[in-house]
Coordinates of N, CA and C and ligand atoms in Angstrom, one line a residue:
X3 N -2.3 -1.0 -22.2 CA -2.2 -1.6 -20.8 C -3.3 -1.0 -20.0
X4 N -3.7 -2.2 -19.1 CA -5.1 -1.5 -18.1 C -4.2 -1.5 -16.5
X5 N -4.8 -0.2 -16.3 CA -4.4 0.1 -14.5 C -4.9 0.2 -13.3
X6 N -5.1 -0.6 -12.6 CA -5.8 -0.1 -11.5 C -5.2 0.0 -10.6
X7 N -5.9 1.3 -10.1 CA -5.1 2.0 -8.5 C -6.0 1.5 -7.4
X8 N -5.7 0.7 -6.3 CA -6.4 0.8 -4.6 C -5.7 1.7 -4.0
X9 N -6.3 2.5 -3.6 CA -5.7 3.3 -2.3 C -6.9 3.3 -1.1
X10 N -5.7 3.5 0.0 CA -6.4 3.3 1.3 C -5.8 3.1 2.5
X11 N -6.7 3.5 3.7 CA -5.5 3.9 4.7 C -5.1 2.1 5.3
X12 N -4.2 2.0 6.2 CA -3.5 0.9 6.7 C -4.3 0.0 7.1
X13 N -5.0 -1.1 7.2 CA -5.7 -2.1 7.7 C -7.0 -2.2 6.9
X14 N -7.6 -1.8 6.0 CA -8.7 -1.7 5.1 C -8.3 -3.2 4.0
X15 N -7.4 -3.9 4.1 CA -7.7 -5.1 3.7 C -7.1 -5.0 2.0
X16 N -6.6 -4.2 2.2 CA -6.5 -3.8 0.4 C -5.2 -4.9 -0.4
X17 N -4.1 -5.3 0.5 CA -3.3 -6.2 -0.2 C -4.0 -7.4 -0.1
X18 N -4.7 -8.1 0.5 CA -5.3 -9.5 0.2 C -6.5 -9.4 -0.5
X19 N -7.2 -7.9 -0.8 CA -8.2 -8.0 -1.9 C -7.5 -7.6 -3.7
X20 N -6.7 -7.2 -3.2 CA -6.0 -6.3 -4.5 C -5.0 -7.8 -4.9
X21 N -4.5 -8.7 -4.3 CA -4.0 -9.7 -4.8 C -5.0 -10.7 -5.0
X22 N -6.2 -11.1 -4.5 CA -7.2 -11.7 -4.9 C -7.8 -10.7 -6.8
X23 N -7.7 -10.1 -6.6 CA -8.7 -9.3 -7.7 C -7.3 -10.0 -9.0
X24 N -6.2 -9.4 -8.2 CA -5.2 -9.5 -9.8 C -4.8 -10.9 -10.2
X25 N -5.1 -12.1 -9.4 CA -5.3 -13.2 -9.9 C -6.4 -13.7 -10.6
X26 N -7.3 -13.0 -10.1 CA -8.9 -13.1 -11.2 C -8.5 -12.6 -12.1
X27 N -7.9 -11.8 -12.4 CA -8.0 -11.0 -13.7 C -6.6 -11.3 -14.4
X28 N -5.6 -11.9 -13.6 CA -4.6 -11.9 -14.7 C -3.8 -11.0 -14.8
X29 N -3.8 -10.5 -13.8 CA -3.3 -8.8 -13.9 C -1.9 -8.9 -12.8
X30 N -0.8 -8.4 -13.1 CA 0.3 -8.2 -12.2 C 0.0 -7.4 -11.2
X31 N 0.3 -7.7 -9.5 CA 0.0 -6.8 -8.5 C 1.2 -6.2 -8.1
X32 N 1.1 -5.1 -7.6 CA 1.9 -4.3 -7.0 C 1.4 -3.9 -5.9
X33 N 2.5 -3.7 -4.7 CA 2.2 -3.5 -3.8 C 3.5 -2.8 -3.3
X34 N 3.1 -1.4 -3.6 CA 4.1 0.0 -3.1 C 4.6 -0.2 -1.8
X35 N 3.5 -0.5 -0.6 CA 3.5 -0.3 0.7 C 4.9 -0.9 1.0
X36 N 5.5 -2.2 0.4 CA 6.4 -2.7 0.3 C 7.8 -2.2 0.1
X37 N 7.5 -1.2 -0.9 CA 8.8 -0.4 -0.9 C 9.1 0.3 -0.2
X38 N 7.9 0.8 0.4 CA 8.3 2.0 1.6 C 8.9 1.1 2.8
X39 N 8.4 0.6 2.8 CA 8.5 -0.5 4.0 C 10.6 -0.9 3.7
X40 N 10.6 -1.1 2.6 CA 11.8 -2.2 2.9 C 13.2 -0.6 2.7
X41 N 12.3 0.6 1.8 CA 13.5 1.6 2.4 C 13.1 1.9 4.3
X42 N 12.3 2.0 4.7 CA 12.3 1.7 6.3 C 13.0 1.1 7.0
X43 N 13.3 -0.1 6.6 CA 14.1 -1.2 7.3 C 15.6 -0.4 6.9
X44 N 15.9 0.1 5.7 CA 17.2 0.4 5.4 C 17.3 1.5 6.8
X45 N 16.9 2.6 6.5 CA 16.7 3.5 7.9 C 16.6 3.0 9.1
X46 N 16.2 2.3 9.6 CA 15.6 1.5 10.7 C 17.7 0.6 11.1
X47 N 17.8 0.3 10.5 CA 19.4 -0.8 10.0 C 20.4 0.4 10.5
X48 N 19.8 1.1 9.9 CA 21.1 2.6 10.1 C 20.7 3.5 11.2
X49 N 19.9 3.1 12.0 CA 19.8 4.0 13.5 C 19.5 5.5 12.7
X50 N 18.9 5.8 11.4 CA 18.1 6.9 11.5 C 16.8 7.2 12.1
X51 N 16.9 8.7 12.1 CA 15.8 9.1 12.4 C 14.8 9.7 11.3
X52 N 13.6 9.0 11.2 CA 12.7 9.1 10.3 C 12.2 10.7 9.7
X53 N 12.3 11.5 10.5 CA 11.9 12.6 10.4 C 13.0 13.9 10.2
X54 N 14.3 13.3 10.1 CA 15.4 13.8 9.8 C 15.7 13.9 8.5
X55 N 14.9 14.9 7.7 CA 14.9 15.0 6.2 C 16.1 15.2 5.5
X56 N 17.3 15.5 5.9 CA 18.8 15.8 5.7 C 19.5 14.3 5.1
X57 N 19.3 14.1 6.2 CA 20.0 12.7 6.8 C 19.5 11.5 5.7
X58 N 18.1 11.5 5.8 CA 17.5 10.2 4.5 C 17.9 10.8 3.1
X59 N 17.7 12.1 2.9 CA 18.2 12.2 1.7 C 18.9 12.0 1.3
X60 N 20.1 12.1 1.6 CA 21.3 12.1 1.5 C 22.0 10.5 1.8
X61 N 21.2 9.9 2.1 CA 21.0 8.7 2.2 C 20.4 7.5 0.6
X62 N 19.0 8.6 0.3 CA 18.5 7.5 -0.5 C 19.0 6.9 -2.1
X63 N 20.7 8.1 -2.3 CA 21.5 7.2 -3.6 C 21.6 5.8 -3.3
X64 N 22.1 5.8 -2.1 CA 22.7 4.1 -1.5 C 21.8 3.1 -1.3
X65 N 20.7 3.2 -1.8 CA 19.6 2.7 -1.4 C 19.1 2.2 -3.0
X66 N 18.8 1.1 -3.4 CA 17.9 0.3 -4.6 C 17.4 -0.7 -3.9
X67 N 16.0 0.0 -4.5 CA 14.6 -1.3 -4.2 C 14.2 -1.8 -5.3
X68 N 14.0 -3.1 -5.4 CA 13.6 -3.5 -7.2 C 12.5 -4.9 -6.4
X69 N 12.0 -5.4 -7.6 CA 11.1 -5.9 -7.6 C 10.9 -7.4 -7.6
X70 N 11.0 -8.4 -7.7 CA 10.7 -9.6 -8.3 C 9.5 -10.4 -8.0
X71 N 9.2 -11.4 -9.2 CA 8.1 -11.9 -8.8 C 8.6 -13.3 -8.8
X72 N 8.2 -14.2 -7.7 CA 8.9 -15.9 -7.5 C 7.2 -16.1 -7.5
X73 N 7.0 -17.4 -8.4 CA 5.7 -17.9 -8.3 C 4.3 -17.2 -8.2
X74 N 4.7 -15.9 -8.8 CA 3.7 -14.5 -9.0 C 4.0 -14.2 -7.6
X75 N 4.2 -14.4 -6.3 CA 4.5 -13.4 -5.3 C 5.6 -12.5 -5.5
X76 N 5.2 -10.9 -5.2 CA 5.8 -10.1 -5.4 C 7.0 -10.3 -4.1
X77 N 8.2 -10.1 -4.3 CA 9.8 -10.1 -3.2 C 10.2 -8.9 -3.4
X78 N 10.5 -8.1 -2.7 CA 11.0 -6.8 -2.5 C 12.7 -7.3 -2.0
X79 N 13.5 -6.6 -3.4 CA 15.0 -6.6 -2.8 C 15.1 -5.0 -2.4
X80 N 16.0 -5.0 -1.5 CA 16.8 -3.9 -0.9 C 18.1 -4.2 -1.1
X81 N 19.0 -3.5 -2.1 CA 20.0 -3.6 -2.4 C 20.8 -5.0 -2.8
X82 N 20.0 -5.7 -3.3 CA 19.8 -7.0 -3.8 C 19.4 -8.1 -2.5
X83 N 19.2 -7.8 -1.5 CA 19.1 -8.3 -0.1 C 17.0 -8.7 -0.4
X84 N 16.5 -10.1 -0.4 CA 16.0 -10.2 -0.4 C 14.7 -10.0 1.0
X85 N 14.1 -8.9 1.1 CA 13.8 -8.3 2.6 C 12.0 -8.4 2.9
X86 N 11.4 -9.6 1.7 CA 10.3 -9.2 2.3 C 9.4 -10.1 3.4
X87 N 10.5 -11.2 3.9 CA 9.7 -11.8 4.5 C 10.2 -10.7 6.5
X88 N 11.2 -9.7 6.0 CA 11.4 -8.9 7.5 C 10.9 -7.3 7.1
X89 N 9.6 -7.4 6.8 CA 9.3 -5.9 6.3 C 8.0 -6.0 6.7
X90 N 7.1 -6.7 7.1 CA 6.2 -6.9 7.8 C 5.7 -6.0 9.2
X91 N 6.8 -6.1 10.3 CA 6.8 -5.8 11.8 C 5.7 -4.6 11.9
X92 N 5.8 -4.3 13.1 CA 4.7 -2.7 13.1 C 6.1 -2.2 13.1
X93 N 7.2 -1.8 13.5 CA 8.3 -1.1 13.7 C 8.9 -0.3 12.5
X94 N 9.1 -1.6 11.5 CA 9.2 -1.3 10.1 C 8.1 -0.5 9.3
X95 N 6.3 -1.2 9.7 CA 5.3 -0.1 9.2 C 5.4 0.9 9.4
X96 N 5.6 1.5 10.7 CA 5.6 3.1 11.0 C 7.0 3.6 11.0
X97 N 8.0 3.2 10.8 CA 9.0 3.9 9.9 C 8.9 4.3 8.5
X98 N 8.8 3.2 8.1 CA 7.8 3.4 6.4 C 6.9 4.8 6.3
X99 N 5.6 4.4 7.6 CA 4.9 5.5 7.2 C 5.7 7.1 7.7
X100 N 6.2 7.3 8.6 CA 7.6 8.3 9.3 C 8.5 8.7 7.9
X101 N 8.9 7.8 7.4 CA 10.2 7.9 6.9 C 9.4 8.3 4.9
X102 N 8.6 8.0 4.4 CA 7.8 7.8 3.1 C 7.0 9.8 3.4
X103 N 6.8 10.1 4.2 CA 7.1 11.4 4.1 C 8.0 12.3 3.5
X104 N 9.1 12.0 3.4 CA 10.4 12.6 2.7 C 10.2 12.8 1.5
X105 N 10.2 14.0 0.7 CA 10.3 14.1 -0.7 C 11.6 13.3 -1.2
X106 N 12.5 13.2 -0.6 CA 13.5 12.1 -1.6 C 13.0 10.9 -1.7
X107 N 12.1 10.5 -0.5 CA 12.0 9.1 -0.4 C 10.8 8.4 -1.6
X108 N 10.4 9.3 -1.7 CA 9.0 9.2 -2.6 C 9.6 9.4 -3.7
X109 N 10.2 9.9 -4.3 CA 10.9 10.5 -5.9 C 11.8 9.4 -5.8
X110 N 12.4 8.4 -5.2 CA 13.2 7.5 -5.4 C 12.2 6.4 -5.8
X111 N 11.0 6.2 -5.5 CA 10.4 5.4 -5.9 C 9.5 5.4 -6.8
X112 N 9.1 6.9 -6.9 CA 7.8 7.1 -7.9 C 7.9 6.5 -9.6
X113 N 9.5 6.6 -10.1 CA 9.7 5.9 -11.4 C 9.7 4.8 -11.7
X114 N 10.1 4.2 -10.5 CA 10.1 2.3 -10.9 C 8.5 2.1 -10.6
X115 N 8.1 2.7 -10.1 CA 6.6 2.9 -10.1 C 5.5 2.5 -10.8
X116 N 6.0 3.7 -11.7 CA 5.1 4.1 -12.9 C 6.2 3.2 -13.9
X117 N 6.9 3.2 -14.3 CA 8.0 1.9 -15.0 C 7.1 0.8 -15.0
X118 N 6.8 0.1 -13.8 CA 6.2 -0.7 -13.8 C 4.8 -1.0 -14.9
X119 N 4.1 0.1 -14.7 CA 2.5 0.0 -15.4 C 3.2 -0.4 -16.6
X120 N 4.0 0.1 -17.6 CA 4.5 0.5 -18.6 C 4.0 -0.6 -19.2
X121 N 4.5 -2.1 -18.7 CA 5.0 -3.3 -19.5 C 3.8 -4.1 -19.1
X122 N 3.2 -4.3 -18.3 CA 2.0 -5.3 -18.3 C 0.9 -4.4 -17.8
X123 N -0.6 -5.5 -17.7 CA -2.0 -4.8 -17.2 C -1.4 -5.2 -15.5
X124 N -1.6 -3.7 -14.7 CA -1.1 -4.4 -13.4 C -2.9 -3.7 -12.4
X125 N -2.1 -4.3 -11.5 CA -2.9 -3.8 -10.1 C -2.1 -3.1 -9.0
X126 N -2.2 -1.8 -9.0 CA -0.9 -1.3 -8.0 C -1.9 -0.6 -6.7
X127 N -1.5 -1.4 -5.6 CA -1.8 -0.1 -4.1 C -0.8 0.3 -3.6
X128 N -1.7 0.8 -2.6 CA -0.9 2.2 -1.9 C -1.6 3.4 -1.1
X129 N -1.0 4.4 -1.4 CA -1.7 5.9 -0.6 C -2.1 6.9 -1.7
X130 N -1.0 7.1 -2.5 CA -0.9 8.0 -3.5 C -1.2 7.6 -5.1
X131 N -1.6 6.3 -5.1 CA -1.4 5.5 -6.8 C -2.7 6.5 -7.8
X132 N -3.9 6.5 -7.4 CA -4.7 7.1 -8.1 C -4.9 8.5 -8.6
X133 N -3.7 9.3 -7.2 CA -3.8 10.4 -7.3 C -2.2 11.4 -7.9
X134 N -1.5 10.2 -7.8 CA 0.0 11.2 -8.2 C 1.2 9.9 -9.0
X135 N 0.5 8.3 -8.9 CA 1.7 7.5 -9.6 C 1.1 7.0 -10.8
X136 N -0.4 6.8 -10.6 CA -0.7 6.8 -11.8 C -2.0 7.2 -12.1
X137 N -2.0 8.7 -12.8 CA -3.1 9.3 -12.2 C -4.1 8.8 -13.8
X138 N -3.7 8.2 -14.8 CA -4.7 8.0 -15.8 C -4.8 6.9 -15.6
X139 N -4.6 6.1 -14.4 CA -5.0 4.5 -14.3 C -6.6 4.7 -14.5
X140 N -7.3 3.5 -15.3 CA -8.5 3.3 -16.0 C -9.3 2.9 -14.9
X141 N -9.3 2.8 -13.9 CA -10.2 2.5 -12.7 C -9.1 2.3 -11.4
X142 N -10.3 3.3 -10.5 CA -9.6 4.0 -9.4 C -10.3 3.6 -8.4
X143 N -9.7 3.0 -7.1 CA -10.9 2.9 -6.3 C -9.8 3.1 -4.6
X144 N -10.7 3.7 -4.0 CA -10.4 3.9 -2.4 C -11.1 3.0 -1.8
X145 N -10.2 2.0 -0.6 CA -10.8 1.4 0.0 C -10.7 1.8 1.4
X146 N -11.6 1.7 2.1 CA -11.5 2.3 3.4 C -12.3 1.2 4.3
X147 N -12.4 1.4 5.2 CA -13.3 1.0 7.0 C -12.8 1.5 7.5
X148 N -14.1 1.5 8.7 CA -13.7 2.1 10.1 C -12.6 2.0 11.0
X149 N -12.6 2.9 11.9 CA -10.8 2.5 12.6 C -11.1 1.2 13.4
X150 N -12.5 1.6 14.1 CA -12.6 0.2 15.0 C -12.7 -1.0 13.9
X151 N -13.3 -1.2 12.8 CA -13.5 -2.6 12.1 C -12.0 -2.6 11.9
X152 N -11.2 -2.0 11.4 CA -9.7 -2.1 11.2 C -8.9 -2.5 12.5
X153 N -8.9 -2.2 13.6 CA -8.4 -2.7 14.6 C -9.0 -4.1 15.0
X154 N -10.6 -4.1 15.2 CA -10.5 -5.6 15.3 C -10.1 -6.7 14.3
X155 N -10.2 -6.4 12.8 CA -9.5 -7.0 12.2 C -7.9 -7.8 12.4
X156 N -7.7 -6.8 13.0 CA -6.1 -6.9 12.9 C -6.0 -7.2 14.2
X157 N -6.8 -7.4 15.4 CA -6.6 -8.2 16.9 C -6.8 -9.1 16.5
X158 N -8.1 -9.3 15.4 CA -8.2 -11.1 15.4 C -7.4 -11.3 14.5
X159 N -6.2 -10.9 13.7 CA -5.4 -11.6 13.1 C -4.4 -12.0 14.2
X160 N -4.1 -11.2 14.7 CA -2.9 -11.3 15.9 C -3.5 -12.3 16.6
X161 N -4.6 -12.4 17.1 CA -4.9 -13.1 18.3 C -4.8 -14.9 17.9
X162 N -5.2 -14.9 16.4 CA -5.5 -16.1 15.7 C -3.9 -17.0 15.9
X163 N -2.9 -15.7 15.4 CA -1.7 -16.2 15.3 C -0.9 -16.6 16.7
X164 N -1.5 -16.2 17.7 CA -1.0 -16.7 18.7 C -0.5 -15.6 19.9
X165 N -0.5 -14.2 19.3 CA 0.5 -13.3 19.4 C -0.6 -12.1 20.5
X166 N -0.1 -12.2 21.8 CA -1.5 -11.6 22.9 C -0.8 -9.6 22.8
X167 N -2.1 -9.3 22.6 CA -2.2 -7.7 21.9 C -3.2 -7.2 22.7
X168 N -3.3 -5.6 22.8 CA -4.5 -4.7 23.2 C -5.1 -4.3 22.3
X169 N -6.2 -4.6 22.1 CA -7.2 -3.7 21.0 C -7.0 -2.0 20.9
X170 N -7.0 -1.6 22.4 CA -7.2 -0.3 22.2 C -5.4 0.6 21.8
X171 N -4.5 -0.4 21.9 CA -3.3 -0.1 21.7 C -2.8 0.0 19.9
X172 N -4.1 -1.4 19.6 CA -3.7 -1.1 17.8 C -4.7 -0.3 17.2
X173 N -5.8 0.1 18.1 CA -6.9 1.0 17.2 C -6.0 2.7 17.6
X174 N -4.9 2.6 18.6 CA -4.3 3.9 18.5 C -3.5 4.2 17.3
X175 N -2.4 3.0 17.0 CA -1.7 2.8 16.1 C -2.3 3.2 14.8
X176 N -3.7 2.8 14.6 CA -4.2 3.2 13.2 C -4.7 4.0 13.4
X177 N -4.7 4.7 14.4 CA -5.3 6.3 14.2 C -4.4 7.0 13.8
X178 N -2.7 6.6 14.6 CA -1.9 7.5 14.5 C -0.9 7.3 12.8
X179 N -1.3 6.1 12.6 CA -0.8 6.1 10.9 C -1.8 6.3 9.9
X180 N -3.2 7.1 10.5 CA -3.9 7.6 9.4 C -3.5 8.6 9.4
X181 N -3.3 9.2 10.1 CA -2.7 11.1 10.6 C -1.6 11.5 10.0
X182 N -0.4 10.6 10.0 CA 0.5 10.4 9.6 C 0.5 10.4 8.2
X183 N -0.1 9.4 7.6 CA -0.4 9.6 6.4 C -1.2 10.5 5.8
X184 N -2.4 11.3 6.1 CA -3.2 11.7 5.6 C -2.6 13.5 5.5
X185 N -1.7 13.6 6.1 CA -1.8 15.2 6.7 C -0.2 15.7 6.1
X186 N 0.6 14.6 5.8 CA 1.5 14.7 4.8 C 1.8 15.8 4.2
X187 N 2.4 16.4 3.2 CA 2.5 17.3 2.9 C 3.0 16.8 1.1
X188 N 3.9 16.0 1.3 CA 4.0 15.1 -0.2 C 3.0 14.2 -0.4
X189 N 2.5 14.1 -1.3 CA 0.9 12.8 -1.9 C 0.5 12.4 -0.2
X190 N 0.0 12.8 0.4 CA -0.5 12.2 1.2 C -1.9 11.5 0.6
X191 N -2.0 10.6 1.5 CA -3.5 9.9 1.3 C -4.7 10.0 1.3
X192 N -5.0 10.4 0.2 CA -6.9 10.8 -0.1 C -7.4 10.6 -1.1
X193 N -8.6 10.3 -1.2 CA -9.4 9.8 -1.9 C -9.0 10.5 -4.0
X194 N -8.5 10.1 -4.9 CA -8.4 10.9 -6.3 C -10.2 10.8 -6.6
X195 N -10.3 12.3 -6.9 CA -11.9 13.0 -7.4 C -12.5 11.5 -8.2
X196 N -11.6 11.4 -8.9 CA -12.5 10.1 -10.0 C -12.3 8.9 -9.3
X197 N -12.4 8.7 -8.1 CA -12.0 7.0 -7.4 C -12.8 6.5 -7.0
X198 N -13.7 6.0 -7.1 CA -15.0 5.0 -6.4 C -14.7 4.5 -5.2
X199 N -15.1 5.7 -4.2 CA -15.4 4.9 -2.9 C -15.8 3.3 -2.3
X200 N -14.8 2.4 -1.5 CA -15.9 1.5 -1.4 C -15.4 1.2 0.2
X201 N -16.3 1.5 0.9 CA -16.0 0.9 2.7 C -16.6 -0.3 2.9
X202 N -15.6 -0.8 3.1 CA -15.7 -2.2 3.4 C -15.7 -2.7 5.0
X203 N -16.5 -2.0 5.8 CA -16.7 -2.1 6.9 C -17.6 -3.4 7.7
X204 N -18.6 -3.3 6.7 CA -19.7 -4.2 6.9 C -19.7 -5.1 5.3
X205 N -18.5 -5.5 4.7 CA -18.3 -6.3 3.6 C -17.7 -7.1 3.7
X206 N -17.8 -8.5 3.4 CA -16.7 -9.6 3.2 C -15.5 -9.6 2.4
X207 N -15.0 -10.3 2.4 CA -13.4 -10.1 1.5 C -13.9 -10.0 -0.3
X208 N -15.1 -11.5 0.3 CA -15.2 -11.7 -1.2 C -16.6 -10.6 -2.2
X209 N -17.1 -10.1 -1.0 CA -17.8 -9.1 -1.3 C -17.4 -7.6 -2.1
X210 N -16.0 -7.3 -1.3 CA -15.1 -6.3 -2.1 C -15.0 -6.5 -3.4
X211 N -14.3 -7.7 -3.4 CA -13.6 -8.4 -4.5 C -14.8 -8.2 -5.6
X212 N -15.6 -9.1 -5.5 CA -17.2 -8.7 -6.6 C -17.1 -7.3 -7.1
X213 N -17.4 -6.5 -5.9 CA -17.6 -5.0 -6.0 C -16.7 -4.3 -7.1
X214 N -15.4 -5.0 -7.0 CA -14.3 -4.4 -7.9 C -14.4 -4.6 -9.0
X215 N -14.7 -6.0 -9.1 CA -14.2 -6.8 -10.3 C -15.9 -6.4 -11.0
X216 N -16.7 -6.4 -10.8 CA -17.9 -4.8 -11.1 C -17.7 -4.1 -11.7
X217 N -16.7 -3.0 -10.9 CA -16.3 -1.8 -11.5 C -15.3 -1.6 -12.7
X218 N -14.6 -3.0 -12.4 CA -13.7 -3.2 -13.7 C -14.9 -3.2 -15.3
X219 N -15.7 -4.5 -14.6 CA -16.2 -5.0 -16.1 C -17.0 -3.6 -16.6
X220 N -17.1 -2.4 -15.5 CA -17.9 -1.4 -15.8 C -17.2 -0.6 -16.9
X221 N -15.7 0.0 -16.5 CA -14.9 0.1 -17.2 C -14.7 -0.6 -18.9
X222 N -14.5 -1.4 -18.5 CA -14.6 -2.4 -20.0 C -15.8 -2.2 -20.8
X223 N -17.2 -2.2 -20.0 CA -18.4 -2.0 -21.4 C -18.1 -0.3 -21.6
X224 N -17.7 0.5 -21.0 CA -17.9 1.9 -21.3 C -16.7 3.0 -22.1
X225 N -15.8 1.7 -22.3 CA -14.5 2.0 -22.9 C -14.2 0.9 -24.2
X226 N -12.8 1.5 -25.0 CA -12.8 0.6 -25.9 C -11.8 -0.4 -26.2
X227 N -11.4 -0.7 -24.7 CA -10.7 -1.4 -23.7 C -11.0 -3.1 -24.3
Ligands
LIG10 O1 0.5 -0.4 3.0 P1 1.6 -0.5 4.0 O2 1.1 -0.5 5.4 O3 2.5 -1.6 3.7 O4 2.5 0.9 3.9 C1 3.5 1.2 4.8 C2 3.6 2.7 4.8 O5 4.2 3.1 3.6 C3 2.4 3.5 5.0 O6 2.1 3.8 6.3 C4 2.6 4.8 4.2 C5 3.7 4.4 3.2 N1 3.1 4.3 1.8 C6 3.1 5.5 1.1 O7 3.4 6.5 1.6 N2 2.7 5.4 -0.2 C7 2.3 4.3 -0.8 N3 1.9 4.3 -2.1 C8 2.3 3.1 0.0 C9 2.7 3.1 1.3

């Protein structure tokens, strides 16, 4: 089986490159962010507090996230509750990122995880995939941009959709869920030593995409893959 890990912080474009790449290639995507996300909403449902490490633990038996795929889109069930068209919100993101802190929270997920790679060639992102879920994935790559390219991105998505936003209010938000994430204390988010940097700052969608799909065929002539 072949694996590749994206990791990278919040707005760097990595689920609509990483689902572009794994339709080129044929390759099943995964998209972790999701699971954290849809145990958030469970937390978020239950008037926890994210940072209340007692309380989620002791929480996360009652809790199964599983996977499906309808027409190759990945659906995240929460307790058979199909939740991913309400896991999206910023409210739910930064509970996710709040709550995905918790060493229970992360050990509840890290098996179906790595489970996953098991049975097909996949594409998995996230924060931690290259560095702690699947650390012999065969190509590793960090995607990153700047906070400002990441905030305007994500104004003109907002703006496009109709939905009137502050720039300087979501370029805070991504500062404060880079922090959040990066400073962690369980897998926080950083670059794994063998991961090929790529900032996509000043790159197009489809210019990543190349870039990757690059690094793959790199992989393939230099292995016996
Ligand atoms: O990629 P995303 O925005 O959907 O992720 C939501 C949050 O989940 C993110 O802020 C941190 C957490 N997360 C994580 O801790 N580890 C992962 N592999 C993926 C996401």
């Amino acid at each position: 089986m072949f694996s590749i890990a994206i990791d990278g912080p919040a707005g760097a474009g990595k689920s609509t490159i990483a689902k572009t790449i794994a339709k080129k290639l044929g390759f099943v995507y995964v998209d972790t962010g999701a699971m954290y996300r849809a145990m958030g909403l469970y937390f978020l449902r239950k008037g926890v507090d994210g940072q209340d490490g007692e309380t989620i633990a002791a929480m996360c038996p009652e809790i199964s996230v599983t996977i499906e795929y309808v027409d190759g889109e990945q659906q995240v069930l929460l307790n058979g509750e199909n939740v991913s068209g309400l896991i999206r919100t910023e409210e739910v993101g930064q509970m996710a990122s709040v709550s995905s802190a918790q060493p229970a929270v992360r050990a509840a997920l890290l098996q179906l995880q790595r489970d996953m790679a098991k049975s097909a060639n996949i594409l998995m992102d996230g924060r931690d995939i290259g560095t702690k879920v699947l650390p012999d994935a065969q190509l590793k790559i960090f995607l990153t941009a700047s906070a400002d390219v990441r905030a305007k991105r994500r104004y003109d998505e907002l703006t496009a959709k109709g939905v009137s936003c502050d720039y300087e209010v979501i370029k805070q938000d991504i500062i404060k869920r880079d922090h959040q994430d990066m400073t962690r204390a369980t897998a926080p988010l950083r670059q794994a030593e063998d991961a090929v940097l790529v900032d996509s700052s000043y790159m197009t969608i489809n210019q990543v995409v190349e870039a990757i799909i690059a690094e793959y065929h790199k992989v393939l002539e230099s292995s016996a893959f």
